[in-house]
Every structure is written in structure tokens, then in C-alpha cells.
Short mmCIF file of C-alpha atoms in Angstrom, two decimals:
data_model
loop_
_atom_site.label_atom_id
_atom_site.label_comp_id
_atom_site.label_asym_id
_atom_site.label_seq_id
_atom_site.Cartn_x
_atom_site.Cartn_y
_atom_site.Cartn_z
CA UNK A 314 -54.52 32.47 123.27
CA UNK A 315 -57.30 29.77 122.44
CA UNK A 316 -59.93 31.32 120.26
CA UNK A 317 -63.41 30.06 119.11
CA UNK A 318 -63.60 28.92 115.68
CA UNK A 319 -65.19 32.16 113.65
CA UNK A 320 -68.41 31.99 111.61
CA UNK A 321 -68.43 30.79 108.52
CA UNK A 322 -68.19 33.80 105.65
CA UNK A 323 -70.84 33.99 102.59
CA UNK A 324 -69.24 33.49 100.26
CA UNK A 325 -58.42 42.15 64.00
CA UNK A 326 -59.04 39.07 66.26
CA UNK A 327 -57.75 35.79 65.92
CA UNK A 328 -59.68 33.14 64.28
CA UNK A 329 -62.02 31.24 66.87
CA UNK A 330 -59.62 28.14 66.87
CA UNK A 331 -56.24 30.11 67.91
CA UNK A 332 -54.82 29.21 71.21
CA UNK A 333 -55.05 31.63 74.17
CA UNK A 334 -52.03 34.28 74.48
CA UNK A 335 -49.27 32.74 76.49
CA UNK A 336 -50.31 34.80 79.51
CA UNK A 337 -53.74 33.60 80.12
CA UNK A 338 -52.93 29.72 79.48
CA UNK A 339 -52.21 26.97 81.47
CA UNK A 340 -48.62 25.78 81.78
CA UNK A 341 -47.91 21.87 81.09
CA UNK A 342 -49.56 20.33 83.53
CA UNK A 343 -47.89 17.49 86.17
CA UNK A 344 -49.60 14.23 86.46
CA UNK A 345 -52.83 14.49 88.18
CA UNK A 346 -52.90 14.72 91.73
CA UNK A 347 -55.74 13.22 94.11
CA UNK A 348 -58.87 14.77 94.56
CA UNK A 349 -59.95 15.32 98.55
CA UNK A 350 -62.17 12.24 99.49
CA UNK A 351 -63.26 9.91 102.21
CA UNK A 352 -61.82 6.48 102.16
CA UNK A 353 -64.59 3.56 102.94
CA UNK A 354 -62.42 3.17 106.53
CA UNK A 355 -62.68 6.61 107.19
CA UNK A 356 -59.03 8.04 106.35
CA UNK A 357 -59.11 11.29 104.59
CA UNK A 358 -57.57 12.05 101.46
CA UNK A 359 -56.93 15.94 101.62
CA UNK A 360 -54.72 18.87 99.73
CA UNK A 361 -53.25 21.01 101.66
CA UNK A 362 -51.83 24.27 100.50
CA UNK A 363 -49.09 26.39 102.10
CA UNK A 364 -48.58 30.17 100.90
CA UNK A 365 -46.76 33.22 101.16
CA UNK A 366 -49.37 36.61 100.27
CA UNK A 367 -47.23 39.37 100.95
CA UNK A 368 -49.83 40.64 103.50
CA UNK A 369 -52.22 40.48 99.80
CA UNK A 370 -50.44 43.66 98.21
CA UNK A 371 -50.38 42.05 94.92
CA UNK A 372 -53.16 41.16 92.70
CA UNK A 373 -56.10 39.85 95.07
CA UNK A 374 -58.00 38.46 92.11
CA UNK A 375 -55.15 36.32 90.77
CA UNK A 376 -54.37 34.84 94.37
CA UNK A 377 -58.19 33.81 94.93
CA UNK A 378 -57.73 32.54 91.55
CA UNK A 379 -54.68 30.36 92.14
CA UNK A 380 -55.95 28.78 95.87
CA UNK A 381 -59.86 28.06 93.91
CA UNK A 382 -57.76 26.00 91.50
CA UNK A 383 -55.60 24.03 93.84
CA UNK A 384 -58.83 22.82 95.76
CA UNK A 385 -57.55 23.06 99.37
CA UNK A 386 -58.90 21.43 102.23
CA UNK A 387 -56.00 23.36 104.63
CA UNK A 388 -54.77 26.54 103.71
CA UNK A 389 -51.31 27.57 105.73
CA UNK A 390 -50.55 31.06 104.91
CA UNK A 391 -47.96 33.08 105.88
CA UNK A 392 -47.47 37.34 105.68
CA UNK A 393 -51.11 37.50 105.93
CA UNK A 394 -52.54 40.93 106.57
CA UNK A 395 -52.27 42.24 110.34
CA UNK A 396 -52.63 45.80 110.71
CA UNK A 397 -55.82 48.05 109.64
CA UNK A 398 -58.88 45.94 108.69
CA UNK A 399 -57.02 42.73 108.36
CA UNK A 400 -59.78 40.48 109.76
CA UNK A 401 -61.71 42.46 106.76
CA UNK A 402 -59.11 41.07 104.05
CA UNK A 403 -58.52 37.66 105.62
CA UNK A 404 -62.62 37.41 105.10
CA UNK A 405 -62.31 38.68 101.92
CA UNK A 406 -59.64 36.22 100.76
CA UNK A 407 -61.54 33.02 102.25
CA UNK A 408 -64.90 34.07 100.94
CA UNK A 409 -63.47 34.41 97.28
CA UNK A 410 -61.59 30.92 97.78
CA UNK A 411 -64.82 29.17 98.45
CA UNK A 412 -63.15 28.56 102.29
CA UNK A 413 -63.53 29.75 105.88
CA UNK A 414 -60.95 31.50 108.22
CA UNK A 415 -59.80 29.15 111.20
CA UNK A 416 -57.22 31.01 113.05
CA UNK A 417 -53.86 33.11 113.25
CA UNK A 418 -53.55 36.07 111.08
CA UNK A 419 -52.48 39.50 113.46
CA UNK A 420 -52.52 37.69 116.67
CA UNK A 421 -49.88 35.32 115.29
CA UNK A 422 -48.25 37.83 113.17
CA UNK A 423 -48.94 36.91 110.60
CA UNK A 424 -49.39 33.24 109.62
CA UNK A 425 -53.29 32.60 109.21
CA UNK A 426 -55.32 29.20 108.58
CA UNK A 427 -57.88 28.80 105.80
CA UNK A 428 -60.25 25.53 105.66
CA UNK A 429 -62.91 23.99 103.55
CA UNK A 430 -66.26 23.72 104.80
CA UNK A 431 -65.93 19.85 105.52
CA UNK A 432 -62.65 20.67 108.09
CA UNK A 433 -65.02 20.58 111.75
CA UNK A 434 -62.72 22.63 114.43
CA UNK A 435 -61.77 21.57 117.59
CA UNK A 436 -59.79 24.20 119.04
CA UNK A 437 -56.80 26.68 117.80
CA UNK A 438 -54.60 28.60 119.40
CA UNK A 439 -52.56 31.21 117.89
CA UNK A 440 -48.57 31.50 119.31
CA UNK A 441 -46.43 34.29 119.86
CA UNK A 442 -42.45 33.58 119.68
CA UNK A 443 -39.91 35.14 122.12
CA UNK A 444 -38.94 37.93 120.90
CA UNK A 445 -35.42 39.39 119.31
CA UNK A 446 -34.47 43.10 119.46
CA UNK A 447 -34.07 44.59 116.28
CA UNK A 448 -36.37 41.67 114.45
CA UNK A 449 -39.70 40.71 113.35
CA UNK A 450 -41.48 39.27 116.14
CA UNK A 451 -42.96 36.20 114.77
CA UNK A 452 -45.51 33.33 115.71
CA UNK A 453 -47.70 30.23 114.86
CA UNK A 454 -51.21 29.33 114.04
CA UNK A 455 -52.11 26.31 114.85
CA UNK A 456 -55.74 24.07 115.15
CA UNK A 457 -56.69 20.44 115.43
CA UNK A 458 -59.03 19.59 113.30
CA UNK A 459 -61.03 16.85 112.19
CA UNK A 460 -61.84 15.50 108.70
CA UNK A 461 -64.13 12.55 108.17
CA UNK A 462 -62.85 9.80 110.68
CA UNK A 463 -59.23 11.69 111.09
CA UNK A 464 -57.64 14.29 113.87
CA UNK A 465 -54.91 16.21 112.86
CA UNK A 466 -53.10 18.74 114.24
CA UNK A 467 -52.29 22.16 112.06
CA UNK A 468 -49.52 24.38 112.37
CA UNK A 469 -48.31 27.24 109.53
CA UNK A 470 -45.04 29.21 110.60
CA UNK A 471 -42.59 31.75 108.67
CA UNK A 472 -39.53 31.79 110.31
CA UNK A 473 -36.97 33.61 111.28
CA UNK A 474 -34.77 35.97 108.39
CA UNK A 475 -31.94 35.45 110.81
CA UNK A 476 -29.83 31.82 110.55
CA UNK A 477 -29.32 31.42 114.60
CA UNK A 478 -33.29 32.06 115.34
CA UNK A 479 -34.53 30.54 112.50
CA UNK A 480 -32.79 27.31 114.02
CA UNK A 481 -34.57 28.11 117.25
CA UNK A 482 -37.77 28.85 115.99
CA UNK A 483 -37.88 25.63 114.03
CA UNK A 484 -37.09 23.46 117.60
CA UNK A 485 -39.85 25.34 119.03
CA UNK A 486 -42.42 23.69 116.08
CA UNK A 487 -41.59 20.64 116.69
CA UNK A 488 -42.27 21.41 120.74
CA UNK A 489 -45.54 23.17 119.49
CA UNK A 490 -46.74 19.91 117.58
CA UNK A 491 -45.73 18.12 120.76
CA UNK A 492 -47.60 19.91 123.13
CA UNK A 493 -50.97 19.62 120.79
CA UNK A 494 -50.07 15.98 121.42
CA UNK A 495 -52.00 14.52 118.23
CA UNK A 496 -50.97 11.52 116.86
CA UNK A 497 -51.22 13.23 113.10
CA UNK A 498 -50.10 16.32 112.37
CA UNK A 499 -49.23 18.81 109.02
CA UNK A 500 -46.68 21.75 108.94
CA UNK A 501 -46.08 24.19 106.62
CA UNK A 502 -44.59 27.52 105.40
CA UNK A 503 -42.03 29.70 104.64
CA UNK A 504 -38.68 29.15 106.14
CA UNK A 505 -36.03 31.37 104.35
CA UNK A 506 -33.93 28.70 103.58
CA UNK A 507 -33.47 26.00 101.28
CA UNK A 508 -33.35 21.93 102.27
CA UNK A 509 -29.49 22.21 103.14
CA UNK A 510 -30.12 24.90 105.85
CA UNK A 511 -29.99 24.13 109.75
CA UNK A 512 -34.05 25.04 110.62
CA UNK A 513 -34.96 23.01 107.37
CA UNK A 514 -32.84 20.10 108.20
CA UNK A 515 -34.54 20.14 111.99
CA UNK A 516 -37.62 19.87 110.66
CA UNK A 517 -36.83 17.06 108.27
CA UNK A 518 -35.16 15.09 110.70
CA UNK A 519 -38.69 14.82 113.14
CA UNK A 520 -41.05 15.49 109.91
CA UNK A 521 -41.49 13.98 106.21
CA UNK A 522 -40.14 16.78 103.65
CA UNK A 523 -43.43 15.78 101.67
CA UNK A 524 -41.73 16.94 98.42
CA UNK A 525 -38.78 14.91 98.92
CA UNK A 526 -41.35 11.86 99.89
CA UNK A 527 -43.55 12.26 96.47
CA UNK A 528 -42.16 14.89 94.79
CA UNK A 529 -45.10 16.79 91.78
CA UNK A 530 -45.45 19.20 90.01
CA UNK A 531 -42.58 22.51 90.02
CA UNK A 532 -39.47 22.61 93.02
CA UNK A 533 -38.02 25.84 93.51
CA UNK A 534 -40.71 28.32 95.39
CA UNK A 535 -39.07 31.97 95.41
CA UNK A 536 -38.97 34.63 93.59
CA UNK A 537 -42.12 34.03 92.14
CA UNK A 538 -41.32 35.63 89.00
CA UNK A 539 -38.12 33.03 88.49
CA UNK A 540 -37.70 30.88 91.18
CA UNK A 541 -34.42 29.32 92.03
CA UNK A 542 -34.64 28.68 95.64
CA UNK A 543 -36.98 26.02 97.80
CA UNK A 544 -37.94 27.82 100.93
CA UNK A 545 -41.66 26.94 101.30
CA UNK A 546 -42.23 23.70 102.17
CA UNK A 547 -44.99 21.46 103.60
CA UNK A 548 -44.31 18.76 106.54
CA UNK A 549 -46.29 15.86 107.58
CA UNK A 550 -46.04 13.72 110.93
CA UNK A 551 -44.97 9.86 110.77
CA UNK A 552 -47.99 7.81 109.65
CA UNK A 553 -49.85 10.25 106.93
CA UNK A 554 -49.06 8.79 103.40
CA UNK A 555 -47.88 11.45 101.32
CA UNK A 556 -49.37 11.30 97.58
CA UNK A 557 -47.77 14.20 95.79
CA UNK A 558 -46.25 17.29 96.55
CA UNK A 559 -44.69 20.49 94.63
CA UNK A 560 -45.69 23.62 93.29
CA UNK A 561 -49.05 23.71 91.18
CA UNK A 562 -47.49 24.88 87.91
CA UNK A 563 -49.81 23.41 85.02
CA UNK A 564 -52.58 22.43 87.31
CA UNK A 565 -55.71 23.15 85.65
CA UNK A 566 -57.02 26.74 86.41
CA UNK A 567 -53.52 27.67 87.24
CA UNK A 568 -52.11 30.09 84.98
CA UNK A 569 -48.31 31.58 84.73
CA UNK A 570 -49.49 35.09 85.06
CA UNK A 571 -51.67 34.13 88.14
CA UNK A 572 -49.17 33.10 89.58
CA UNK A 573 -46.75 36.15 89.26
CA UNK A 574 -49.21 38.58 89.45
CA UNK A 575 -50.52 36.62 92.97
CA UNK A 576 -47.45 37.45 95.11
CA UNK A 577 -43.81 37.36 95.33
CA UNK A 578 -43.76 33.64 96.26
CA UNK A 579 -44.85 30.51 94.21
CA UNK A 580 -47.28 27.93 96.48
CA UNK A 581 -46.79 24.64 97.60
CA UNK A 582 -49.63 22.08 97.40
CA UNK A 583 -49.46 18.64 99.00
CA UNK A 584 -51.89 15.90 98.25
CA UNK A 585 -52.15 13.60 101.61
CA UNK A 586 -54.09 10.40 102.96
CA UNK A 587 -55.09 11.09 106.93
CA UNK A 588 -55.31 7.47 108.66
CA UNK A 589 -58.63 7.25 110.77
CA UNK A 590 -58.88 6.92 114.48
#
């Protein structure tokens, strides 16, 4: 169902010189990764973020804490809030992030888009998948945006827990991107499997694995409080130059116990340069 783009949302101690405790301080950080910009021809240089919330059960605070740091220009989540007052808590969750909501949430069940005030909308749509008996119905939200001189086509997803529709439900995002029919286009979210399984590969094999391209920053996404498996990932169409890509670990503002206390996933953020035209 197209939508309109919503309205905008207002938004004894230790001595003096001893280091934070090891819960409120920044890990090691990666090398730095671009800021957004605007290139003199136009292009865009943008971050995009991708990230499970557990429908925000966890520590709000810390999770508007770890998306302010990462800077976003794109925010894919996925398991946002969709039963009572979600449109309440996605506001809530953009207007603490310094961002807007674009799309998705309950009518896509649950993925929802997130974008800085310089993103200019030109339509969403938000997807529903066919369904499964016995399973989580699940969906898209997608938009095609605009950012300086660029168009590019948005699309977060959380597949399938199940190996045979999660294959499916990955063919039908590369349709989806398709069908939008923009030459640019970014992808992400969480897809319950790691880089060797069937939907992942699928995806890889039409899309740049943008951590495999540049890989930054931390790898493994899930469980949050030790991760050992990459299952969040974010995907970028041929001709976007991927700059950096990997879990913000160490990123200034970024903190260890943010990021446990944020959700049961760890984000992914992607630093990428939009061609114009």
C-alpha cells in the first residue's frame, strides 16, 4: 500500500584523571569511517544503518544512544514495534535519534525506515509476503529516496526463521528492487543466517555483501551479548562504491554496554558513495 511520507517529528571517588569504568567507555575504535557529504558532482556520501530492536523491549535510552552515534542518513530496522501504540514508539525512537519515520513498521510487520532530515521522499510502499501456516507473516519496507543529486531505492527485510522460505523470501527482494526499477538501490536486515546460507548467498549473487566489499569495524552480529554469528547484513546495487562496512564497535559515542543493553542484536553500519543522476 503506497503511503504519504509522514510529518516530520520534533524532536571514595577516583581521582579526576582515572579512566571511566569499563562499562561506560568506548571500545577500540576501527579506522574512521566517512562522514555523510555531498560530492562537488552531486554523488552522495551516506551511512546507512541496519538494525534489529526487538520491537524496543530493551533499554530505549541505550538504542537512541547507539543510532545518534552512528550518524545515519538511512535507518533499516527490523522487529520494530507493531501492536498497541507502535506509531507512538516508532516516533519516539526517531525523535530521540535526531531522524524522521519514512515507512513500514506494523503494516510491514515489522521492518520500519528511519531517515535524516536531508533524505527528500518520493514514494514508499510497505509489502506484505505470502503467507505460511504456522509462521510469522512477514514483509518489506521500502522508499525511493533522494539525496543531493542521487535516487535510490530502499528496502529493509527480516526474513524468514524457516530455511525453504527464507530462500523464497530473499528471490522475492531482489523482484521487489526490480519492480521499484531504480538504477541504485540499498538492502538491509536480518536474515537468520550466516554468508554460507542459501537466502544469503541469493542475495550476494545479484547484490554487493558490503562487508565482504570493505569490510570495518566488528563481523559477527548476534547474540548481542557475544556474537558469533553474521546474520545482519547490508546490500548495495551494482554501481554504489562501498567505503566501509561492519559493526560500530569503538565508534565514538558507542559504548559496550549500549550496545548490550540496546537489544539482542549488534548493528550494522555501512558507509556508501551514491553516484548522481
Amino acid at each position: 500500500m503506497a503511503t504519504d511520507p509522514p510529518a516530520p517529528v520534533s524532536v571514595p571517588s577516583a581521582p579526576p584523571s582515572s579512566a571511566p569504568p569499563p562499562s561506560a567507555a568506548p571500545l577500540a575504535g576501527p579506522p574512521p569511517l566517512p562522514d555523510s557529504g555531498t560530492e562537488p558532482d552531486g554523488s552522495a556520501v551516506i551511512r546507512v544503518l541496519s538494525y534489529n530492536v526487538r520491537s524496543m523491549r530493551d533499554d530505549r535510552a541505550a538504542l537512541a544512544r547507539v543510532i545518534t552515534a552512528c550518524a545515519p542518513d538511512l535507518v533499516l530496522i527490523q522487529e520494530a514495534p507493531r501492536f498497541f501504540r507502535w506509531r507512538k514508539r516508532a516516533a519516539w525512537l526517531a525523535a530521540h535519534s535526531g531522524l524522521l519515520v519514512l515507512g513500514g513498521g506494523a503494516p510491514a510487520t515489522g521492518p520500519l525506515l528511519l531517515c535524516a532530515p536531508r533524505v527528500a521522499v518520493e514514494r514508499t510502499e510497505d509489502v506484505l509476503l505470502p503467507p505460511t501456516p504456522g509462521l510469522h507473516r512477514r514483509g518489506f519496507a521500502t522508499a525511493v529516496v533522494r539525496i543531493a543529486r542521487t535516487r535510490l531505492a530502499v528496502l529493509s527485510c527480516h526474513l524468514s526463521l524457516q530455511a525453504a522460505e527464507r530462500h523464497a523470501q530473499a528471490g522475492m527482494v531482489l523482484d521487489r528492487l526490480a519492480a521499484l526499477d531504480v538504477p541504485h538501490a540499498v538492502v538491509a536486515g536480518d536474515l537468520n543466517e550466516p554468508p554460507t546460507g542459501r537466502g544469503f548467498r541469493l542475495l550476494a549473487q545479484e547484490l554487493r555483501d558490503c562487508r565482504e566489499v570493505r569490510p570495518w569495524g566488528g563481523e559477527h552480529t548476534f547474540p548481542a551479548e557475544r556474537p558469533e554469528r553474521r546474520i545482519d547484513a547490508v546490500f548495495t546495487g551494482r554501481g554504489v562504491e562501498v567505503l566501509g562496512c561492519g559493526v560500530p564497535r569503538g565508534l565514538p559515542g558507542v559504548t559496550e554496554a549500549d550496545l548490550r543493553a540496546a537489544t539482542d542484536h549488534l548493528p550494522v553500519l555501512a558507509a556508501l558513495r551514491v553516484p548522481a543522476g
